Tab-separated table of C-alpha atoms and ligand atoms in Angstrom:
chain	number	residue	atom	x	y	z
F	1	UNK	CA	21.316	112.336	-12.621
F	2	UNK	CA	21.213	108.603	-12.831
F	3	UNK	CA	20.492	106.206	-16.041
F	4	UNK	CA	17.735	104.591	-13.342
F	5	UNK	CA	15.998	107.640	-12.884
F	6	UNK	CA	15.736	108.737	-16.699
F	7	UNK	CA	14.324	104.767	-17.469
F	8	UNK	CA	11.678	105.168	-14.505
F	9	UNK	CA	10.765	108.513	-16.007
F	10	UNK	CA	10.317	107.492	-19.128
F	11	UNK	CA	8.330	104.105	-18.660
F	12	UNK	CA	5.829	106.019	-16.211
F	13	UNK	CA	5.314	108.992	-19.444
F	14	UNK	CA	2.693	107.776	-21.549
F	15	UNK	CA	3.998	109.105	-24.877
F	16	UNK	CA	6.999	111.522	-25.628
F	17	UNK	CA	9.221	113.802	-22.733
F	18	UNK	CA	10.421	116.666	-23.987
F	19	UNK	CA	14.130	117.047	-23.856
F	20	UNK	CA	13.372	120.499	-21.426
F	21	UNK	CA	11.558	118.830	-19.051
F	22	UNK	CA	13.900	116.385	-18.194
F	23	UNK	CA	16.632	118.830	-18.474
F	24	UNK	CA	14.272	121.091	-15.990
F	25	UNK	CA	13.728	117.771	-13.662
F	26	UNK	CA	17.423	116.920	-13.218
F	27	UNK	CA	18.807	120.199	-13.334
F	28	UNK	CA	21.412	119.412	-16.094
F	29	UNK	CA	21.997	120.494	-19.832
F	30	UNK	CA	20.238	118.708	-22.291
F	31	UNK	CA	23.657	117.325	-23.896
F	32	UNK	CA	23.890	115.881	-20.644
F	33	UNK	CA	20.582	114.290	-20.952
F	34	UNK	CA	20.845	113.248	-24.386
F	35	UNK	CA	24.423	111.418	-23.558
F	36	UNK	CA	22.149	109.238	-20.995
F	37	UNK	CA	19.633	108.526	-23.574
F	38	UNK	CA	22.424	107.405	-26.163
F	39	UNK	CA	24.142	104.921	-23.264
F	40	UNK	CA	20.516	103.597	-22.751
F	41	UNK	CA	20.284	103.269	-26.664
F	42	UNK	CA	23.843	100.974	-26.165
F	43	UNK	CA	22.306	98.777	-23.803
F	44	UNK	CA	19.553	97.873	-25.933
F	45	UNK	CA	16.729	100.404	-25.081
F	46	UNK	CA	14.874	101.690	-28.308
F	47	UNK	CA	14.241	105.361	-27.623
F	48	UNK	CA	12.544	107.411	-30.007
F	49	UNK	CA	13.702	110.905	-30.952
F	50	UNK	CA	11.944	113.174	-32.407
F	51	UNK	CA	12.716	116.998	-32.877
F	52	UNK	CA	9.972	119.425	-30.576
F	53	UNK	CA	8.412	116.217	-29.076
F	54	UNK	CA	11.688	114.492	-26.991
F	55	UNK	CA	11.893	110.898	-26.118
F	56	UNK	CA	9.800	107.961	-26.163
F	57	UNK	CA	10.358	104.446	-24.321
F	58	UNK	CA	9.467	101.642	-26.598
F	59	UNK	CA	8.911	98.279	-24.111
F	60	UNK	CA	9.696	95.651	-26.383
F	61	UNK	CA	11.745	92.866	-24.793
F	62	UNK	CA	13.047	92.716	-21.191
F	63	UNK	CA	16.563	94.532	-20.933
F	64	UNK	CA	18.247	92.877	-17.352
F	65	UNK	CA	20.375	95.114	-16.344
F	66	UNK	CA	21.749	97.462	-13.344
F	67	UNK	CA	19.744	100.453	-14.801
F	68	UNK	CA	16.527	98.250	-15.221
F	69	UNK	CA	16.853	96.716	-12.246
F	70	UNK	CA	16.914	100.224	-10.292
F	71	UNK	CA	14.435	102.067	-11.604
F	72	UNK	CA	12.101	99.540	-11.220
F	73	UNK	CA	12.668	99.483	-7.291
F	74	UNK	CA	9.920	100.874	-4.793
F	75	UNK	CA	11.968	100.560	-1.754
F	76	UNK	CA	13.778	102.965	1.368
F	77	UNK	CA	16.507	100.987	1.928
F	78	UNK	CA	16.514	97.614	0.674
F	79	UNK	CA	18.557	97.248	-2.915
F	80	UNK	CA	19.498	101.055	-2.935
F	81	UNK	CA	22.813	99.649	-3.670
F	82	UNK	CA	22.459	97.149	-6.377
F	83	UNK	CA	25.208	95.468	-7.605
F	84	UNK	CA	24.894	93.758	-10.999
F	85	UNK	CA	26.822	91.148	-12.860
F	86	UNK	CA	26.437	89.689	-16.143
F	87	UNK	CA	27.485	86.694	-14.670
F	88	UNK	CA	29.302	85.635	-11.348
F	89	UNK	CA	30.246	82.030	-9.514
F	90	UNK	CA	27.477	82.995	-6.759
F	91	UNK	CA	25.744	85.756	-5.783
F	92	UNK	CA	26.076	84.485	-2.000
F	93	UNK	CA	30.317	83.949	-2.349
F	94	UNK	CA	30.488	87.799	-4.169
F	95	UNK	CA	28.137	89.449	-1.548
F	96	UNK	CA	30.195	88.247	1.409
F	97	UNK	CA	33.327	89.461	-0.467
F	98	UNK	CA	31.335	92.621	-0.449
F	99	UNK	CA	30.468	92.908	3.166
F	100	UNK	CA	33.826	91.849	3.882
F	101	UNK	CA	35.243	95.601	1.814
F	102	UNK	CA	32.380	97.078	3.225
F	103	UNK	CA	28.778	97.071	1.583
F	104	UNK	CA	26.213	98.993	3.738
F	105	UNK	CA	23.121	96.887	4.925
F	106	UNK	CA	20.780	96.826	2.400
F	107	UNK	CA	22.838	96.527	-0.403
F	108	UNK	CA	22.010	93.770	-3.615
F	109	UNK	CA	23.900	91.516	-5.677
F	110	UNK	CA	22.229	90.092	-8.981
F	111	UNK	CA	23.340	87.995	-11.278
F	112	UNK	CA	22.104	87.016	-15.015
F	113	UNK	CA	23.899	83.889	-13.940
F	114	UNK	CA	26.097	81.329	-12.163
F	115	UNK	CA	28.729	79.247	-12.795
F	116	UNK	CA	28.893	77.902	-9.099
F	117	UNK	CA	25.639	78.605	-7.711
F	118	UNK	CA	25.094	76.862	-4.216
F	119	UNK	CA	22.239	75.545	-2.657
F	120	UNK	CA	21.748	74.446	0.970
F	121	UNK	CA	23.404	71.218	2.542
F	122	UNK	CA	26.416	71.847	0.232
F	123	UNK	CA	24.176	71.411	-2.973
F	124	UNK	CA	24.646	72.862	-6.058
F	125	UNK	CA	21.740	75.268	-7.274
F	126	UNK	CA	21.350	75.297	-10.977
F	127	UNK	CA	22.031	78.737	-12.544
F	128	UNK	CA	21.746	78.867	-16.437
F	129	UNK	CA	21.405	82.319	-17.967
F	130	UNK	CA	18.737	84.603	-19.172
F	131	UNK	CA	15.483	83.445	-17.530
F	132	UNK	CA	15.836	83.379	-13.467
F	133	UNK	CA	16.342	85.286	-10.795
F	134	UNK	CA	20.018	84.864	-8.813
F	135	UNK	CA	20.245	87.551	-6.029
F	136	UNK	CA	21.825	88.225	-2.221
F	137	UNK	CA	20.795	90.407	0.251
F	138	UNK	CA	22.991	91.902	2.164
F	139	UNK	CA	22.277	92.654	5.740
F	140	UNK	CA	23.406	94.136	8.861
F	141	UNK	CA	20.945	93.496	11.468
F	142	UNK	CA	21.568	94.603	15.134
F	143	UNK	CA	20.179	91.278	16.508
F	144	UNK	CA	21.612	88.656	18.321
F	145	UNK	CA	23.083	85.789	16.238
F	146	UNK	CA	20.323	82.940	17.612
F	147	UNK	CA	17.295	85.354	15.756
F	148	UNK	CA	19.471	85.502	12.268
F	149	UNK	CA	18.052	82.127	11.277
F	150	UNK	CA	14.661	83.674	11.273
F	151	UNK	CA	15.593	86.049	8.521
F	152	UNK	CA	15.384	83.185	6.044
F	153	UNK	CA	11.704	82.698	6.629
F	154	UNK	CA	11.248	86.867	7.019
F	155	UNK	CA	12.616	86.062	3.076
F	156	UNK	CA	10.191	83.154	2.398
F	157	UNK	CA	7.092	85.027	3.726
F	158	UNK	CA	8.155	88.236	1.637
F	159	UNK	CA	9.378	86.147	-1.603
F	160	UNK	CA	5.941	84.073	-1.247
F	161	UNK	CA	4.069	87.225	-1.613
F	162	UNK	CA	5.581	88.579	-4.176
F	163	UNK	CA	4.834	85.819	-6.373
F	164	UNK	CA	1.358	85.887	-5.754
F	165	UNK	CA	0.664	89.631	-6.402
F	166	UNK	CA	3.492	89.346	-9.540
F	167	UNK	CA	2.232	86.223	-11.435
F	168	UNK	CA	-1.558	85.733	-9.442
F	169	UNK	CA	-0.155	81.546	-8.399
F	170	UNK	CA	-0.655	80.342	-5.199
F	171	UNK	CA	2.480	80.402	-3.720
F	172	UNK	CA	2.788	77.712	-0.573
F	173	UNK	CA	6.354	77.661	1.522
F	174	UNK	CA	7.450	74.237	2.760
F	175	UNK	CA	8.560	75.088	6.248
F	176	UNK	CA	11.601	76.993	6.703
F	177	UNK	CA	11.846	78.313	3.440
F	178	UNK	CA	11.473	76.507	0.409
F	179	UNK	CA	8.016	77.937	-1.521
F	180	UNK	CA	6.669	75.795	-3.496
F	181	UNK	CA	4.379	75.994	-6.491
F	182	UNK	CA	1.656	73.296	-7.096
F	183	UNK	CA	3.713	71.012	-5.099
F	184	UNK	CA	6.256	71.803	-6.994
F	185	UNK	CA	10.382	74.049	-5.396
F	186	UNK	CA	9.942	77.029	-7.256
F	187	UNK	CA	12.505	78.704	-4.867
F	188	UNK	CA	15.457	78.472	-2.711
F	189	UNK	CA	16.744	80.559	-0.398
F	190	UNK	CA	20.194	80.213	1.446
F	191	UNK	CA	21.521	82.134	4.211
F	192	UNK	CA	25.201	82.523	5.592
F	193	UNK	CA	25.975	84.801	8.114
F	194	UNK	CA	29.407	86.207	9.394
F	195	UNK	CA	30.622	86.693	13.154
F	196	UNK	CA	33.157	88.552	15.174
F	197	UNK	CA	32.652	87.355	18.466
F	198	UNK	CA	29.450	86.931	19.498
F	199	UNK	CA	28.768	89.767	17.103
F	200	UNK	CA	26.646	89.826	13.815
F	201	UNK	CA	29.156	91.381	11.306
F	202	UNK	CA	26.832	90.827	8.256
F	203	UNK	CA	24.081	88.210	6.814
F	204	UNK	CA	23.710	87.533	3.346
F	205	UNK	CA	20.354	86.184	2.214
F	206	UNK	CA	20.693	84.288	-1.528
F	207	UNK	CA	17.478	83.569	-2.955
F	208	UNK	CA	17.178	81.621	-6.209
F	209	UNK	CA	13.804	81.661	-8.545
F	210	UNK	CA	12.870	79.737	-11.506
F	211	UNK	CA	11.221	82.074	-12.978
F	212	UNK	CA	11.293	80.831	-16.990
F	213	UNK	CA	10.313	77.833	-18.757
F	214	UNK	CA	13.208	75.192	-18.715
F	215	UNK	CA	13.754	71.597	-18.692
F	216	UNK	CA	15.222	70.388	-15.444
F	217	UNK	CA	16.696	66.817	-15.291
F	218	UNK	CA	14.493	63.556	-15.032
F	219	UNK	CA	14.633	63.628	-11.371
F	220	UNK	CA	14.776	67.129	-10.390
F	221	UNK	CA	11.996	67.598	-12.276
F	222	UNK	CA	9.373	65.583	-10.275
F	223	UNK	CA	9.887	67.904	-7.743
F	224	UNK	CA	11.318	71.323	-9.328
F	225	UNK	CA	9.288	73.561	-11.592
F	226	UNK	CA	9.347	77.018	-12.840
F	227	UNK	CA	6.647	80.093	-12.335
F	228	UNK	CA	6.051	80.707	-16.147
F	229	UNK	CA	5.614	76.987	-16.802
F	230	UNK	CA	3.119	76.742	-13.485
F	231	UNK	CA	1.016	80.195	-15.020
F	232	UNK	CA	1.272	79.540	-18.624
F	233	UNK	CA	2.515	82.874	-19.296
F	234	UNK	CA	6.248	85.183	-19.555
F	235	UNK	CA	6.993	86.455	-16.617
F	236	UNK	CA	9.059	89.535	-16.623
F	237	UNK	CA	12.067	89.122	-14.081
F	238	UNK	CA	12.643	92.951	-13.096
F	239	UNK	CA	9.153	93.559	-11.728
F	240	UNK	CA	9.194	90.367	-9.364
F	241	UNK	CA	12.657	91.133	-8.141
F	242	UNK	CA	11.391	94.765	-7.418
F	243	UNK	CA	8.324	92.976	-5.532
F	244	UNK	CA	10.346	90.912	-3.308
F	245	UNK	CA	12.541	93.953	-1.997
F	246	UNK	CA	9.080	96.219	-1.509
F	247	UNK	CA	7.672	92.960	0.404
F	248	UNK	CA	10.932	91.887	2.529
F	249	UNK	CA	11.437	95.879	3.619
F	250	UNK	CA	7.862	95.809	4.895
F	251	UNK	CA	8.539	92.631	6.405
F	252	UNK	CA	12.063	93.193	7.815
F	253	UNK	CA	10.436	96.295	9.599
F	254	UNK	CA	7.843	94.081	11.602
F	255	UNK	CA	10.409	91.904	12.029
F	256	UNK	CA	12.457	93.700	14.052
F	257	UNK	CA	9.647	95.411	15.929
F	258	UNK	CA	8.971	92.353	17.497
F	259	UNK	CA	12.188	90.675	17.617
F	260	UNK	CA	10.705	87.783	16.065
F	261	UNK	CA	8.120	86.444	13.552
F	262	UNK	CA	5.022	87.338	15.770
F	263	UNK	CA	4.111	90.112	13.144
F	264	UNK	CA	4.711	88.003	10.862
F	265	UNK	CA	3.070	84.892	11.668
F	266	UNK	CA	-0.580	85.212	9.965
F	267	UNK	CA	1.221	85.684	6.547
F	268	UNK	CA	3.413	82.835	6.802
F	269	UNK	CA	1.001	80.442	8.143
F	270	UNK	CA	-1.599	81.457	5.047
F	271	UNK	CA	1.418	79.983	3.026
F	272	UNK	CA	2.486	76.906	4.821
F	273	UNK	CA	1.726	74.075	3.266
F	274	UNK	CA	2.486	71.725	6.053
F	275	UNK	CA	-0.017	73.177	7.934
F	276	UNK	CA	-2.060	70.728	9.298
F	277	UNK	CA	-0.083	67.674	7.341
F	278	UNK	CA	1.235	64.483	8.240
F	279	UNK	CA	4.921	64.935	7.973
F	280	UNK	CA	8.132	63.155	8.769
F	281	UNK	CA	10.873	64.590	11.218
F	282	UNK	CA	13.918	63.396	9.547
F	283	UNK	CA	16.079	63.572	12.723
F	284	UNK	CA	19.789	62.587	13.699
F	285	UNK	CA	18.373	61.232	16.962
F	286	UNK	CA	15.898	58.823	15.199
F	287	UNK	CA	12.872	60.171	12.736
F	288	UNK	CA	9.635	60.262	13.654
F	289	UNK	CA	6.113	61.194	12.282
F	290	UNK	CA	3.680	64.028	13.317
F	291	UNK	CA	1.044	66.434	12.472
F	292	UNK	CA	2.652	69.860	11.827
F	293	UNK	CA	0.405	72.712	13.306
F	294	UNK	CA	2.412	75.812	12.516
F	295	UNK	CA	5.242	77.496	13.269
F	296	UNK	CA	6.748	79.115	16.856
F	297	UNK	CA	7.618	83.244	16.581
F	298	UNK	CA	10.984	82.058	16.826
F	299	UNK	CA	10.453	80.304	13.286
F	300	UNK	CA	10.709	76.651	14.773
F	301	UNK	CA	7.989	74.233	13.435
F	302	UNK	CA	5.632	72.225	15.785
F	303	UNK	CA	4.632	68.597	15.183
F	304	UNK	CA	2.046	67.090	17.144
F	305	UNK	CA	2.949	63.239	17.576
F	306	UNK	CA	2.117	60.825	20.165
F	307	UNK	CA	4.165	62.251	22.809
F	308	UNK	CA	2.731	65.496	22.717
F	309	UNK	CA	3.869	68.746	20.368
F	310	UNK	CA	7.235	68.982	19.591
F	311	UNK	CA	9.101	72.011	18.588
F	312	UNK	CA	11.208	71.420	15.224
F	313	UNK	CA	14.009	73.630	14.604
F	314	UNK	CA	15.363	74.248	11.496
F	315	UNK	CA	18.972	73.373	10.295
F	316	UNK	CA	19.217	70.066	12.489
F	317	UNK	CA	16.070	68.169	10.884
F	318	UNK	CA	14.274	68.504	7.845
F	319	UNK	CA	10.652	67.926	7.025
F	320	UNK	CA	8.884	66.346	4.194
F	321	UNK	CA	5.429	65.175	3.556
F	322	UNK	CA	4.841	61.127	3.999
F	323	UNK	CA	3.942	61.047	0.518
F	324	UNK	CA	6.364	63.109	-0.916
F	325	UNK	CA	7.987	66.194	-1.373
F	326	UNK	CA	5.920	68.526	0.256
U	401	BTN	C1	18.366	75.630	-1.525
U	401	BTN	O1	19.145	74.670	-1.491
U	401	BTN	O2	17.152	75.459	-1.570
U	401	BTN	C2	18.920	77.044	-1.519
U	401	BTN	C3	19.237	77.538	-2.891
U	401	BTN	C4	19.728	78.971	-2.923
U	401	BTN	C5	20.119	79.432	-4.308
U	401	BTN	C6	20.450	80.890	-4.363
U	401	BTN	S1	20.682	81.478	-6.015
U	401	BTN	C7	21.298	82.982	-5.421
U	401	BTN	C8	22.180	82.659	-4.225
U	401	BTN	N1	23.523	82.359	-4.664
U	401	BTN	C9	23.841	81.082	-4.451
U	401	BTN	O3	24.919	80.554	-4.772
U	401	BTN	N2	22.823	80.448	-3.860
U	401	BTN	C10	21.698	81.330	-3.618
């Protein structure tokens, strides 16, 4: 009998749960059961007692936390394992140490916060505590190395949808996989993946949401926002992370049905806000300007310019609008 299981119960039951009937659903005594409700009591959870009735969940504030965090979750596979930390350097450097011991695919590190948190292009990612969303995927995929980049957008699409059906904003990704919010980075999303000869050993996918209201420096903040600023209203962390992992299973699975992003190509294209914009190929080789039209199923971009389409791919180039960020 897990702490997760108890929480879920208890936030589904409108009203009290007698002490029986939870002994009766776990098949354990009910000092067992009360011993769960005290550690829940620890971590901040106000449970009412009361003698013939049971328990009651009162939902006051957000409590962000392993047990919250799991019996929120929807999902098969995806964040089974959840790994929590009050704090950690990155969520991306602590789920690679735990592929390297081991950690089956599927498995998810969160964080409250980070003292180190990276971003892509050796960037730093800012991290401060109680109000976003810090978390890695970890992944095994049987797939060969050259389709692993493609994960990163299989996270965009699913991390786009999420926030619309969690917070109701239109949610746009800026091709690969930033998403954007009213023209606005409301997410990042960073992927490393490890090798053993021209094996996949394991992927982590670190995605990073601003998800409360905060005040980002004068120059990040012409082009960074968060979601509760953007809709006005708290958003509750738990519920969106637990969105993300429904949407990226679903998505992972039509992912590797096709091999690609064919399946998954409507969504992401619904999203794209480059779709159809002028844009500027920021390339080694010499940049150039272009209409993009949409992405290839193998995730690469394609700008129409005067020489014909061109296929972008990610990593060696990046994209921006000719007036701006997006
Ligand atoms: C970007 O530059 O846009 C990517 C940012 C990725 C940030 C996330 S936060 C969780 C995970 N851990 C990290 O250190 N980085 C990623």
């Amino acid at each position: 009998m897990k702490k997760a299981e108890i929480l879920a119960l208890l936030r589904e039951h409108q009203g009290f749960l007698s002490g029986q009937e939870l002994c009766e659903r776990f098949g354990v005594s009910r000092t067992a059961v009360w011993k769960v409700i005290n550690q829940l009591k620890k971590e901040g959870y106000e449970i009412e007692a009361v003698q013939n009735k049971g328990y009651q969940l009162h939902l006051s504030q957000e409590i962000y936390g392993e047990a919250e965090l799991t019996s929120l979750l929807h999902t098969e596979w995806v964040g089974k394992k959840l790994l929590f930390y009050p704090e950690l350097n990155s969520t991306n450097i602590q789920a690679k140490l735990e592929a390297e011991k081991g950690a089956s695919h599927g498995t998810l590190v969160v964080t409250d916060s980070q003292t180190a948190g990276r971003g892509r292009r050796g960037r730093t990612w800012e991290s401060p505590g109680g109000t976003n969303l810090y978390f890695t995927l970890i992944l095994r995929p049987e797939i060969q190395p050259q389709q692993a980049s493609m994960l990163t957008l299989v996270m965009a699409d699913a991390v786009g949808r999420a926030i619309e059906q969690e917070t109701g904003l239109q949610a746009g990704i800026k091709w690969p996989n930033d998403i954007v919010v009213n023209k606005k980075k409301v997410v990042g999303i960073l992927t490393e993946m490890s090798l053993e000869r021209d094996y996949i050993q394991y992927v982590v996918v670190g995605v990073g949401i601003n998800v409360g209201r905060q005040e980002f420096e004068t120059e990040l903040a012409k082009k960074a926002t968060s979601l509760e600023t953007e809709a006005g209203r708290t958003i509750k962390r738990g519920p969106l992370l637990a969105r993300v992992m429904q949407e990226f299973e679903a998505d992972y699975q039509l992912f590797l049905k096709a091999g690609d992003l064919t399946l998954l190509l409507d969504s992401y294209h619904k999203m794209l806000v480059n779709r159809n914009v002028q844009v500027q190929v920021l390339d080694p080789q010499g940049d150039y300007q272009g209409i993009a039209r949409g992405i290839t199923p193998k995730g690469e971009l394609l700008v129409e310019t005067e020489h014909g389409i061109k296929q972008v791919y990610a990593g060696e180039v990046s994209v921006r609008g000719i007036y701006g960020y997006v």
